[in-house]
Coordinates of C-alpha atoms and ligand atoms in Angstrom, one line a residue:
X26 CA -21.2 41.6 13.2
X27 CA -23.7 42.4 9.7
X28 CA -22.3 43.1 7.2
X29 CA -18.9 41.5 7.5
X30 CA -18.2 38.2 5.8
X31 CA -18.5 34.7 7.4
X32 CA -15.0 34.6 6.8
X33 CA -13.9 37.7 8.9
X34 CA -16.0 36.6 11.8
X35 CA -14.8 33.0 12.2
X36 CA -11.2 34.9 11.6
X37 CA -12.1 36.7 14.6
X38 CA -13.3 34.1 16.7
X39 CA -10.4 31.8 16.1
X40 CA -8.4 34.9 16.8
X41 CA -10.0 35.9 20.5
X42 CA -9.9 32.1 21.3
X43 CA -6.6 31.8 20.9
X44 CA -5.8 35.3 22.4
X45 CA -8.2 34.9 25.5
X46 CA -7.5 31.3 26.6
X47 CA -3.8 30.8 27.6
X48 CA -2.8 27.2 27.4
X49 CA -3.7 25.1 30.0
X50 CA -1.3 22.5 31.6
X51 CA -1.9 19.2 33.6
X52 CA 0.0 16.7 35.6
X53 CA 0.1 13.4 32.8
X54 CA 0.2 10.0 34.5
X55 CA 3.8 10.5 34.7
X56 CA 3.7 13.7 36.9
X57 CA 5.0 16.0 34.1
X58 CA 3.7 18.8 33.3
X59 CA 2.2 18.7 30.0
X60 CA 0.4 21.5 27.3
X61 CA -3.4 20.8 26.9
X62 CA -5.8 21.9 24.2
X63 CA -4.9 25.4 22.9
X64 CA -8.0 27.4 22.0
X65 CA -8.7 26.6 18.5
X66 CA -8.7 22.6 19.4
X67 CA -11.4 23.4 22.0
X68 CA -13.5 25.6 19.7
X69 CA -13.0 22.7 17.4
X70 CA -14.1 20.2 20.0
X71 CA -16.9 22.0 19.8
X72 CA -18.0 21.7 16.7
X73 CA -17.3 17.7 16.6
X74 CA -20.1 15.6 17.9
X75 CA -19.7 14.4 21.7
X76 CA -18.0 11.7 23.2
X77 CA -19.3 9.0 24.1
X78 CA -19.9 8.6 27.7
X79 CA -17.9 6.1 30.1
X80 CA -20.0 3.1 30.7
X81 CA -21.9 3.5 27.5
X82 CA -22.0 -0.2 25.1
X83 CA -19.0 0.7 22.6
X84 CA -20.3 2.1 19.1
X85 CA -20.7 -0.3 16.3
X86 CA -17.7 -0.8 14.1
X87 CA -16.3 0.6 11.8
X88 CA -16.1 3.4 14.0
X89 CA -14.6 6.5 11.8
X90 CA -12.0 8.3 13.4
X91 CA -12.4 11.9 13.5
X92 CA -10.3 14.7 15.4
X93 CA -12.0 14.2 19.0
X94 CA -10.7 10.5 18.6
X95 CA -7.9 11.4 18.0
X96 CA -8.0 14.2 20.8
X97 CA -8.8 11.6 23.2
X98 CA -6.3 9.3 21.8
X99 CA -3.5 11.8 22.8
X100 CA -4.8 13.1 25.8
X101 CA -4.9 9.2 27.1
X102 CA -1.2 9.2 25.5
X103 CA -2.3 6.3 23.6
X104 CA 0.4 6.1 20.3
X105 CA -1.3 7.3 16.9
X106 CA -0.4 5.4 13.8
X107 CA -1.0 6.8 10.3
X108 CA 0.6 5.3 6.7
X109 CA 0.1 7.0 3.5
X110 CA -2.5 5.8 1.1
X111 CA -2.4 6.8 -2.7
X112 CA -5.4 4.7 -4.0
X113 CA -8.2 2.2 -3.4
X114 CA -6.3 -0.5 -2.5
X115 CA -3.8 0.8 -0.4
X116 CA -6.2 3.0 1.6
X117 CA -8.4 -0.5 1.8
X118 CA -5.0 -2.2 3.7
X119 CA -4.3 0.9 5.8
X120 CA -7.7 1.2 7.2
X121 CA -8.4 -2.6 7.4
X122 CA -5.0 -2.6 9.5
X123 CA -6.3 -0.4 11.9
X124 CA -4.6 3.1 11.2
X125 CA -6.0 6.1 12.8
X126 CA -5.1 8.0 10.1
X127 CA -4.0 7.7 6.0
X128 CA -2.0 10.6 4.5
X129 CA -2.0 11.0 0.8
X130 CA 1.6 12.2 1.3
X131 CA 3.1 13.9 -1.9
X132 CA 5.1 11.3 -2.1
X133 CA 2.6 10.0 -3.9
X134 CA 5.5 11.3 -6.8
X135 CA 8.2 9.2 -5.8
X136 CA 6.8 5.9 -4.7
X137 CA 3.9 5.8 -7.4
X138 CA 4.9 7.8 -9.9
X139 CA 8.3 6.9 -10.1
X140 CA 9.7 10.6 -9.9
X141 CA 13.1 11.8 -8.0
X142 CA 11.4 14.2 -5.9
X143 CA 7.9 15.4 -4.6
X144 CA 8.2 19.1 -6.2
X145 CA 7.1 17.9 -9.6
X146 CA 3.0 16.8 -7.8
X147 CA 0.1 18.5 -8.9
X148 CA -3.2 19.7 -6.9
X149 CA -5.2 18.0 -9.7
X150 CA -2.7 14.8 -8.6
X151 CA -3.6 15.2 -5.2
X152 CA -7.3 15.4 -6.0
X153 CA -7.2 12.1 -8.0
X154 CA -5.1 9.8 -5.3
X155 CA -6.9 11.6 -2.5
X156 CA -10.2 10.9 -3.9
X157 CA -9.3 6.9 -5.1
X158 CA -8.4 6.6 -0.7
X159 CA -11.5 8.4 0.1
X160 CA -13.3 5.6 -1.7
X161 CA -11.5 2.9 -0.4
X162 CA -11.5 4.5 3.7
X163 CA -14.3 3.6 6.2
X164 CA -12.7 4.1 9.1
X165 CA -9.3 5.9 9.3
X166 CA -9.0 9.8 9.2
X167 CA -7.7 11.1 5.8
X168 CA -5.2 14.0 5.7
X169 CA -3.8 15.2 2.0
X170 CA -0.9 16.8 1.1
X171 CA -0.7 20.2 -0.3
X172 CA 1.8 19.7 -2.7
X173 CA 5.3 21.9 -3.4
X174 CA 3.6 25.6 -5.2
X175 CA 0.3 24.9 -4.2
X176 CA 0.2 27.7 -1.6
X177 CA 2.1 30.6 -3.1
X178 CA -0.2 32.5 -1.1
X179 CA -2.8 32.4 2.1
X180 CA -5.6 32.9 -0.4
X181 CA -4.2 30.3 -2.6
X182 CA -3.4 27.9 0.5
X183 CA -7.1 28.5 1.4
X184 CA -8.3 27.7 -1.7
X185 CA -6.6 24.4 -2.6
X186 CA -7.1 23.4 1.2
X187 CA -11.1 23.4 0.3
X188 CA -10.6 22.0 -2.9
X189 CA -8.8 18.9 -1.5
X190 CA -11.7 18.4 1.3
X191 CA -14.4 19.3 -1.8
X192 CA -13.0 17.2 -4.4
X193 CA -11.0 14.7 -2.5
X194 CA -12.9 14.0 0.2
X195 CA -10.2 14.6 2.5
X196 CA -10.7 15.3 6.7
X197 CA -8.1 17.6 6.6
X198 CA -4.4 18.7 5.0
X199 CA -1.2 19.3 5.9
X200 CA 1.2 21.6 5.0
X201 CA 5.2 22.3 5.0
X202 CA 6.7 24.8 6.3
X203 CA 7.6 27.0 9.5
X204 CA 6.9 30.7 10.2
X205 CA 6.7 30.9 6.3
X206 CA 3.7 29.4 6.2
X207 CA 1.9 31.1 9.2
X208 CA -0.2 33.3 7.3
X209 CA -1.6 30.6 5.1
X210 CA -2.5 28.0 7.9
X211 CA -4.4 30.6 9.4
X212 CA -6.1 31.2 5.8
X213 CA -6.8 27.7 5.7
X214 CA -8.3 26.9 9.0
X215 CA -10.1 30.3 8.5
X216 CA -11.8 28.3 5.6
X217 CA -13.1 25.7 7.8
X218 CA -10.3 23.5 6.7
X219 CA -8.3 21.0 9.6
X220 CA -4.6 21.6 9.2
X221 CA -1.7 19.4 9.8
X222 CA 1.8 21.1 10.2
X223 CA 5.0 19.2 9.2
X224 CA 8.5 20.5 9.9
X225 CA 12.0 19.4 10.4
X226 CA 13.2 17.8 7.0
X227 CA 10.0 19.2 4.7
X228 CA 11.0 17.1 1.4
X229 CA 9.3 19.9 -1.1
X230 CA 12.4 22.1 -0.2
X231 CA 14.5 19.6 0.2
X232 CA 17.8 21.3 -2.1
X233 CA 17.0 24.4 -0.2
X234 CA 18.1 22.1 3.4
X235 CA 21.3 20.4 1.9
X236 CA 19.4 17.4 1.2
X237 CA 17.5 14.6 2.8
X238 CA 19.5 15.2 6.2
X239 CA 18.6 15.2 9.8
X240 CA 17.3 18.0 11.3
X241 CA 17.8 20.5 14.2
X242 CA 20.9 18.7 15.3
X243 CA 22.7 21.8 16.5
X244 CA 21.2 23.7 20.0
X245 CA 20.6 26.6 18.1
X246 CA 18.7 24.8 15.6
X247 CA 16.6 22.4 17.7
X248 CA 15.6 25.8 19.6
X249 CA 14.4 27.3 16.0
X250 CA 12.5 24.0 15.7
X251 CA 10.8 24.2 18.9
X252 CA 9.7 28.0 18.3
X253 CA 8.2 27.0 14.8
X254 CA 6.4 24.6 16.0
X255 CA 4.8 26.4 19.0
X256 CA 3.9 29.1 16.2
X257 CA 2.0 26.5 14.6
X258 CA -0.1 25.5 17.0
X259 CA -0.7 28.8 17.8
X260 CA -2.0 29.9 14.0
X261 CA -4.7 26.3 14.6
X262 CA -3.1 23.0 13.5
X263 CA -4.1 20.4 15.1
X264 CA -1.3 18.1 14.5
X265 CA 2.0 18.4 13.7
X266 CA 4.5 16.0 11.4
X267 CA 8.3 16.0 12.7
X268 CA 10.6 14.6 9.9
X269 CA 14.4 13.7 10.6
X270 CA 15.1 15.7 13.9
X271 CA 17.1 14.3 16.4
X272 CA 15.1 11.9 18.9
X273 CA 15.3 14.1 22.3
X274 CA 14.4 17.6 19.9
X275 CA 11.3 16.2 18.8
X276 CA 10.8 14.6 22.7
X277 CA 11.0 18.3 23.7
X278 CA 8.1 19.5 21.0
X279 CA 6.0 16.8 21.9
X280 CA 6.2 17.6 25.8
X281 CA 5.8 21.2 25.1
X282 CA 3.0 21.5 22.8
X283 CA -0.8 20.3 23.2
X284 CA -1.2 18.7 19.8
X285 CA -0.1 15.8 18.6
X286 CA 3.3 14.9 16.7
X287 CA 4.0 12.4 14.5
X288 CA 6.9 11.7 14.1
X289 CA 8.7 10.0 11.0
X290 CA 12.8 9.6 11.9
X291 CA 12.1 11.4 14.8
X292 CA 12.5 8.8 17.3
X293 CA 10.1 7.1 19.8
X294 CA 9.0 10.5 21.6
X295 CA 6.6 11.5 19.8
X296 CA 2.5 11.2 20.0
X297 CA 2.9 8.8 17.3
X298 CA 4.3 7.6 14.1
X299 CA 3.9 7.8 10.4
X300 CA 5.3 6.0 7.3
X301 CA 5.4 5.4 3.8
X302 CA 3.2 2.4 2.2
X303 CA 5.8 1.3 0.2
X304 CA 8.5 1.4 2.4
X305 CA 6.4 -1.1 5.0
X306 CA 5.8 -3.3 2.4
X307 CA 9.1 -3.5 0.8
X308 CA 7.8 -1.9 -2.2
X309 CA 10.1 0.6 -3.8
X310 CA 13.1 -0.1 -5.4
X311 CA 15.2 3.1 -4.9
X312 CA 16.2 4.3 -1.2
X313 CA 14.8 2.5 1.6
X314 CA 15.3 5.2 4.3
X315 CA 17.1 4.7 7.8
X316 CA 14.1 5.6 9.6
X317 CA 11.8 3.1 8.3
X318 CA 12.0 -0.5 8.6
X319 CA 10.3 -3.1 6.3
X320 CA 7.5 -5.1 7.9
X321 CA 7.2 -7.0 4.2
X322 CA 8.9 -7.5 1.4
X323 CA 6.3 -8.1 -0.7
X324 CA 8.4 -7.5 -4.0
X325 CA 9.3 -11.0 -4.3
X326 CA 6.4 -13.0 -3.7
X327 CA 4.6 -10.3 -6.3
X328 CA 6.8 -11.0 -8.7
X329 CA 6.9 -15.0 -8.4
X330 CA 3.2 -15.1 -8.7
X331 CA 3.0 -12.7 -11.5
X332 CA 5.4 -15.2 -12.8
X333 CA 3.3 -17.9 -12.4
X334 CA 0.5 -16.3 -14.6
X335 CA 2.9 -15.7 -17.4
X336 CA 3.8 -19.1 -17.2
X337 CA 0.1 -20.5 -17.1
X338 CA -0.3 -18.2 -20.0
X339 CA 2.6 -19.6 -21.8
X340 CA 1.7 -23.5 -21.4
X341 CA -2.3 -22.7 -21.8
X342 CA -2.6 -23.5 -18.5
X343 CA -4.7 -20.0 -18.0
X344 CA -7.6 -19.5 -18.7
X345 CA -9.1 -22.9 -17.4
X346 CA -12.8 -23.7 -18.5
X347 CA -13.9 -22.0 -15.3
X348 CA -12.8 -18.4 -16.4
X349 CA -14.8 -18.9 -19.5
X350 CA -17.9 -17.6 -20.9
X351 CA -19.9 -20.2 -22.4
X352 CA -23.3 -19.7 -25.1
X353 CA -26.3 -21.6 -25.9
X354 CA -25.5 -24.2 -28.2
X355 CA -28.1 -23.4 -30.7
X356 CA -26.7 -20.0 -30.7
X357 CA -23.1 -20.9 -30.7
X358 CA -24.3 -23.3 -34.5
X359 CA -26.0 -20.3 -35.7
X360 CA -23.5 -17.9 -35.2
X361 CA -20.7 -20.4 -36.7
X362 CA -22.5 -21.1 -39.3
X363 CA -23.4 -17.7 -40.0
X364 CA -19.6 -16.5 -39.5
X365 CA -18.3 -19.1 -42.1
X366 CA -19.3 -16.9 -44.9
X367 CA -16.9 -14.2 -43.7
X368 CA -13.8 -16.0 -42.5
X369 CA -10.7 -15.4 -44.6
X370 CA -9.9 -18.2 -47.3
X371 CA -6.9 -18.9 -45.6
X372 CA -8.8 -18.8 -42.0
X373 CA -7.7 -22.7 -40.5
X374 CA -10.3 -25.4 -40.4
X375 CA -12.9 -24.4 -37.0
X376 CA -11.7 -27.8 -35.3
X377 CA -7.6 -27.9 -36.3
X378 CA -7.8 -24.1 -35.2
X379 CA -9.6 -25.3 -31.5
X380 CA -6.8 -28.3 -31.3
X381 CA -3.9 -25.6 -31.7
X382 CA -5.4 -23.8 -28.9
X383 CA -5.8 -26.7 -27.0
X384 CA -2.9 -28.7 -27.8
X385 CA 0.1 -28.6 -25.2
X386 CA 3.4 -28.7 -26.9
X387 CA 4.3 -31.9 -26.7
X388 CA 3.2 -35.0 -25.4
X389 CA 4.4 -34.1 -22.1
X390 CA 1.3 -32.6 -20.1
X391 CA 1.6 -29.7 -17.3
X392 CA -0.4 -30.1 -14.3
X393 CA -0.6 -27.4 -11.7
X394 CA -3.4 -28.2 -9.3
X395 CA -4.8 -31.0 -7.8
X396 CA -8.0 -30.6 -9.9
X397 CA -5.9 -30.8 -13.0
X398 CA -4.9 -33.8 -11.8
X399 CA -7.9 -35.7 -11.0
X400 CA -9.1 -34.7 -14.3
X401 CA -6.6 -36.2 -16.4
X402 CA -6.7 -39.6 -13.7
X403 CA -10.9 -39.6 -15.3
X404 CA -9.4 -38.9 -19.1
X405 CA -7.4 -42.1 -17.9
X406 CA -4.4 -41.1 -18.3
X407 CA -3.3 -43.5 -15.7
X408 CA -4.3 -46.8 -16.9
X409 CA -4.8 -49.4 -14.2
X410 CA -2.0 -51.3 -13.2
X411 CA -0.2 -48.9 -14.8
X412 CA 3.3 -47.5 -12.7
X413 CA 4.6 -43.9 -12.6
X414 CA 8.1 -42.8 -11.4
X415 CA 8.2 -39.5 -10.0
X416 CA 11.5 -37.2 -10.2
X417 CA 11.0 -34.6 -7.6
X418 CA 13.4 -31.6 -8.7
X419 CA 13.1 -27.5 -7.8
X420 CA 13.8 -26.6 -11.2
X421 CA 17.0 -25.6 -13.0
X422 CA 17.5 -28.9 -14.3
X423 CA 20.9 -30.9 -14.8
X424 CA 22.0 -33.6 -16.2
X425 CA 21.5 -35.4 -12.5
X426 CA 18.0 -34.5 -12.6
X427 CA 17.9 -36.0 -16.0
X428 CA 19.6 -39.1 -15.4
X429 CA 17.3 -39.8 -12.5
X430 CA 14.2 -39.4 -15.1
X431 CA 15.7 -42.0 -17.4
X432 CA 15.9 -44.4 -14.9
X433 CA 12.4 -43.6 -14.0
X434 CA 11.6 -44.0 -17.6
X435 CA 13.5 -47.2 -17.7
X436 CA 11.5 -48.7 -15.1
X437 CA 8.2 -47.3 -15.2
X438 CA 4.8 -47.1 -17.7
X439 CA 4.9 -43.2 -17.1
X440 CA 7.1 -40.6 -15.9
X441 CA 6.1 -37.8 -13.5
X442 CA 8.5 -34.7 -12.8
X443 CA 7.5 -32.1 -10.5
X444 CA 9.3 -28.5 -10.2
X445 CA 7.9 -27.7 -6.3
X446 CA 10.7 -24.8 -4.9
X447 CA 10.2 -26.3 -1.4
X448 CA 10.8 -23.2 1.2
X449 CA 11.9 -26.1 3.9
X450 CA 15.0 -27.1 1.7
X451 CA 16.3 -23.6 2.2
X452 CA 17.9 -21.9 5.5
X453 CA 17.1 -18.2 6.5
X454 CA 18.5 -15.6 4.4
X455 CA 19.2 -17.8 1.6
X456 CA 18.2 -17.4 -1.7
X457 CA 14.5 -18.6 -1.8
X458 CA 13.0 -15.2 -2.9
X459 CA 14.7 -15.3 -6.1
X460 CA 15.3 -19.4 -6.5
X461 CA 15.2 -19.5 -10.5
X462 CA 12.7 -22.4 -10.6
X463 CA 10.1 -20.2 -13.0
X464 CA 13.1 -18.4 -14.7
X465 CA 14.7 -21.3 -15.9
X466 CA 10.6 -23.3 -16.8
X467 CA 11.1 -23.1 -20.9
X468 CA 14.8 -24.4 -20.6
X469 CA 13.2 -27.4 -17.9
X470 CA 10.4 -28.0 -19.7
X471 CA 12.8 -28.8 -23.2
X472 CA 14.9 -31.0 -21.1
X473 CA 12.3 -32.8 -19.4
X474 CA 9.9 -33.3 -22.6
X475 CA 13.3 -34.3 -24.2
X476 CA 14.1 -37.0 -21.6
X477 CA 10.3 -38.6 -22.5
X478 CA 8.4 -36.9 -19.1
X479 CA 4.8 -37.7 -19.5
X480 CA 4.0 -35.5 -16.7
X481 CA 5.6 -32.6 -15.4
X482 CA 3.9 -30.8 -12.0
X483 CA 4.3 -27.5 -11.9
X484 CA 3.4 -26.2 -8.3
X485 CA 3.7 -23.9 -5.6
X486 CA 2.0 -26.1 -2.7
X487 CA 2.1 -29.6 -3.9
X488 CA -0.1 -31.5 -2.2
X489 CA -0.6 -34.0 -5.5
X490 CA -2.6 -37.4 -4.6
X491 CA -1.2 -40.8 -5.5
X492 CA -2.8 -42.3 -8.6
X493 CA -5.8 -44.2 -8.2
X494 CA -4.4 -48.5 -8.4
Ligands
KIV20 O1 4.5 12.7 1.6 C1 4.6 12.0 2.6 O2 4.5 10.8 2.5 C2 4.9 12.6 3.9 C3 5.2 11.7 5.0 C4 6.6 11.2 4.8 C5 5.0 12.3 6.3 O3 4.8 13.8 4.0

């Protein structure tokens, strides 16, 4: 073997593997006949470190998942779950959730980016996201997309393939494509580089199918499918992604090949299942695929606490002396004292200029935790003996509400309002998510300081406890 490259040999070798060793087949649990490990997984086994042996204490967590896991995972038939990952965080709540594996899916375009389709995603895109998961991982194996024009090419498949494992820390990529793409799997395994296939709707050439449609729906069609995706495990991946084909189509791959397939809108056949982040999480705004279903719709209560800061923002109740950075006093004099001689003429007086800050915009105070509270009950606020009405309300004030606080006012030394949006008062399905109670807060807040409110408690959980007698 001198004097030819590395890369002709291991050519060779992955070649003779998979010419020598015909695939094996065993009886699964069920008593069907089923594909095992062609002869690039084994020679890929090989290079993997062993398996731990039965009876041996369980390795120490977080135990990284690498292909023999999830070898073993499919040869027990236990279902593999991956979710795409596009950054730190994500990739944080994928691998904390116990995913086998996160995809940096190209999609990365359409659910991050904002764009209409994945074609417009850039290797030095998929570097970046790839990279951000790799930092966030410690357990799950990652698999990056090679994105629409990356692979014009084997040598240029090959190439990016090790750039994305090089620069982006990735276990292994996957690729779209059938018995196009053939050559350049076999370029990119032939680089040391673990390939996922994906085939069935392959959203790069999405126009070129007639759209984001089911596919392999005809006989003739499900049979192409089936040959394309034997070729693919034939030219060394060691997975495969089934998108949109018809439920007993992808069945059929899974029972005749010896890799896994994971399937997305491909039913409940397959090895296991993959999904989009954002489509989980009820994340994205646009089209919320059949195929997926929405464990979250995290949208909402994103929104209502963003909300809630601009809100804090807006009445000074954010920052609170605890977000603050304080000084020395002696350095805080000098540095005033210092700073005096460059302030503007027409710079406000140091202590009318703190009171603006400080000052809320009316007599009426907000209060938003319990700490808030208790602070104003030591500023006594509350004088002894003193009586305070309370108006209970969930916002988007009337002229019911208000009546009620004049009455209060009427009969009481203070008067308390609280805008709580209490989840209880509202039935399933109805309109708690988007319950205006924040929307409508400057409009409230007029009425209520306008009605002669002392104290209005803004709150999510209230929990507020009675004045001190
Ligand atoms: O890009 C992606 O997210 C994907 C999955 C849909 C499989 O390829």
């Amino acid at each position: 073997m001198y004097g030819r490259s590395v890369h002709t040999q291991r050519r060779e070798v992955t070649e003779a593997l998979l010419m020598q060793e015909p695939m094996e087949t065993a009886a699964d649990k069920s008593g069907a006949a089923r594909p095992q490990r062609s002869g690039f997984m084994k020679s890929l086994a090989q290079a993997l470190p062993p398996e731990p042996k039965a009876g041996e204490p369980p390795a120490k967590s977080p135990v990284k998942v690498d292909l023999r896991q999830l070898r073993g995972k499919y040869e027990r038939h236990e279902p593999i779950s991956m979710v795409t990952a596009y950054d730190y965080p994500s990739a944080r709540l994928g691998d904390a959730a116990g995913a086998d594996m996160l995809l940096v899916g190209d999609s990365v375009g359409m659910v991050v980016l904002g764009q209409d389709d994945t074609t417009e995603v850039t290797m030095e895109m998929m570097v970046h996201h790839c990279a951000a998961v790799a930092r966030g991982v410690s357990k799950a194996f990652l698999v990056g997309d090679l994105p629409f024009g990356s692979c014009l090419t084997p040598e240029e498949a090959a190439a990016n393939g090790v750039r994305l494992v090089k620069e982006g820390r990735v276990g292994a990529v996957k690729i779209e494509g059938g018995s196009r793409v053939l050559p350049h799997i076999r370029a990119i395994v032939d680089a040391g580089v673990a390939v996922m296939g994906h085939l069935g709707l392959t959203p790069q050439s999405y126009t070129a199918l007639g759209g984001f449609c089911v596919q392999g729906r005809s006989a003739e069609a499900a049979h192409a499918l089936l040959e394309e995706a034997k070729l693919l495990e034939q030219a060394g991946c060691f997975g495969l992604v089934l998108e949109m084909v018809p439920e007993p189509v992808a069945r059929e791959i899974t029972r005749q090949l010896g890799i896994p397939t994971i399937g997305i809108g491909a039913g409940a056949g397959t090895s296991g299942q993959v999904q989009v982040f954002h489509d989980l999480l009820g994340l994205y705004d646009k089209k919320v695929p059949r195929f997926s279903h929405q464990f979250a719709r995290l949208e909402a209560p994103m929104t209502a606490a963003l909300q809630e800061y601009v809100l804090a923002v807006k009445t000074r109740g954010f920052p609170q002396p605890r977000h603050a950075f304080a000084m020395p006093q002696a350095e805080q004099r000098a540095f005033e004292q210092a700073s005096e001689a460059t302030a503007p003429p027409d710079a406000p007086p140091r202590a009318l200029a703190a009171a603006h800050a400080g000052a809320a915009p009316s007599r009426t105070r907000v209060v938003r935790t319990v700490d808030e509270w208790r602070r104003l009950q030591a500023e006594g606020l509350v004088p002894r003996g003193a009586s305070l009405g309370l108006v209970p309300t969930m916002g988007a004030l009337h002229e019911g509400h208000l009546s009620l606080v004049r009455l209060a006012r009427r009969d009481n030394t203070l008067v308390a309002a609280s805008v709580f949006v209490n989840p209880k008062q509202f039935a399933p399905g109805e309109d708690l998510a988007t319950y205006p109670a924040l929307a409508t807060w400057e409009r409230d807040l007029a009425a209520l300081e306008a009605a002669g409110v002392d104290l209005v408690l803004l709150t999510r959980t209230l929990t507020l406890p009675s004045p001190s007698p």
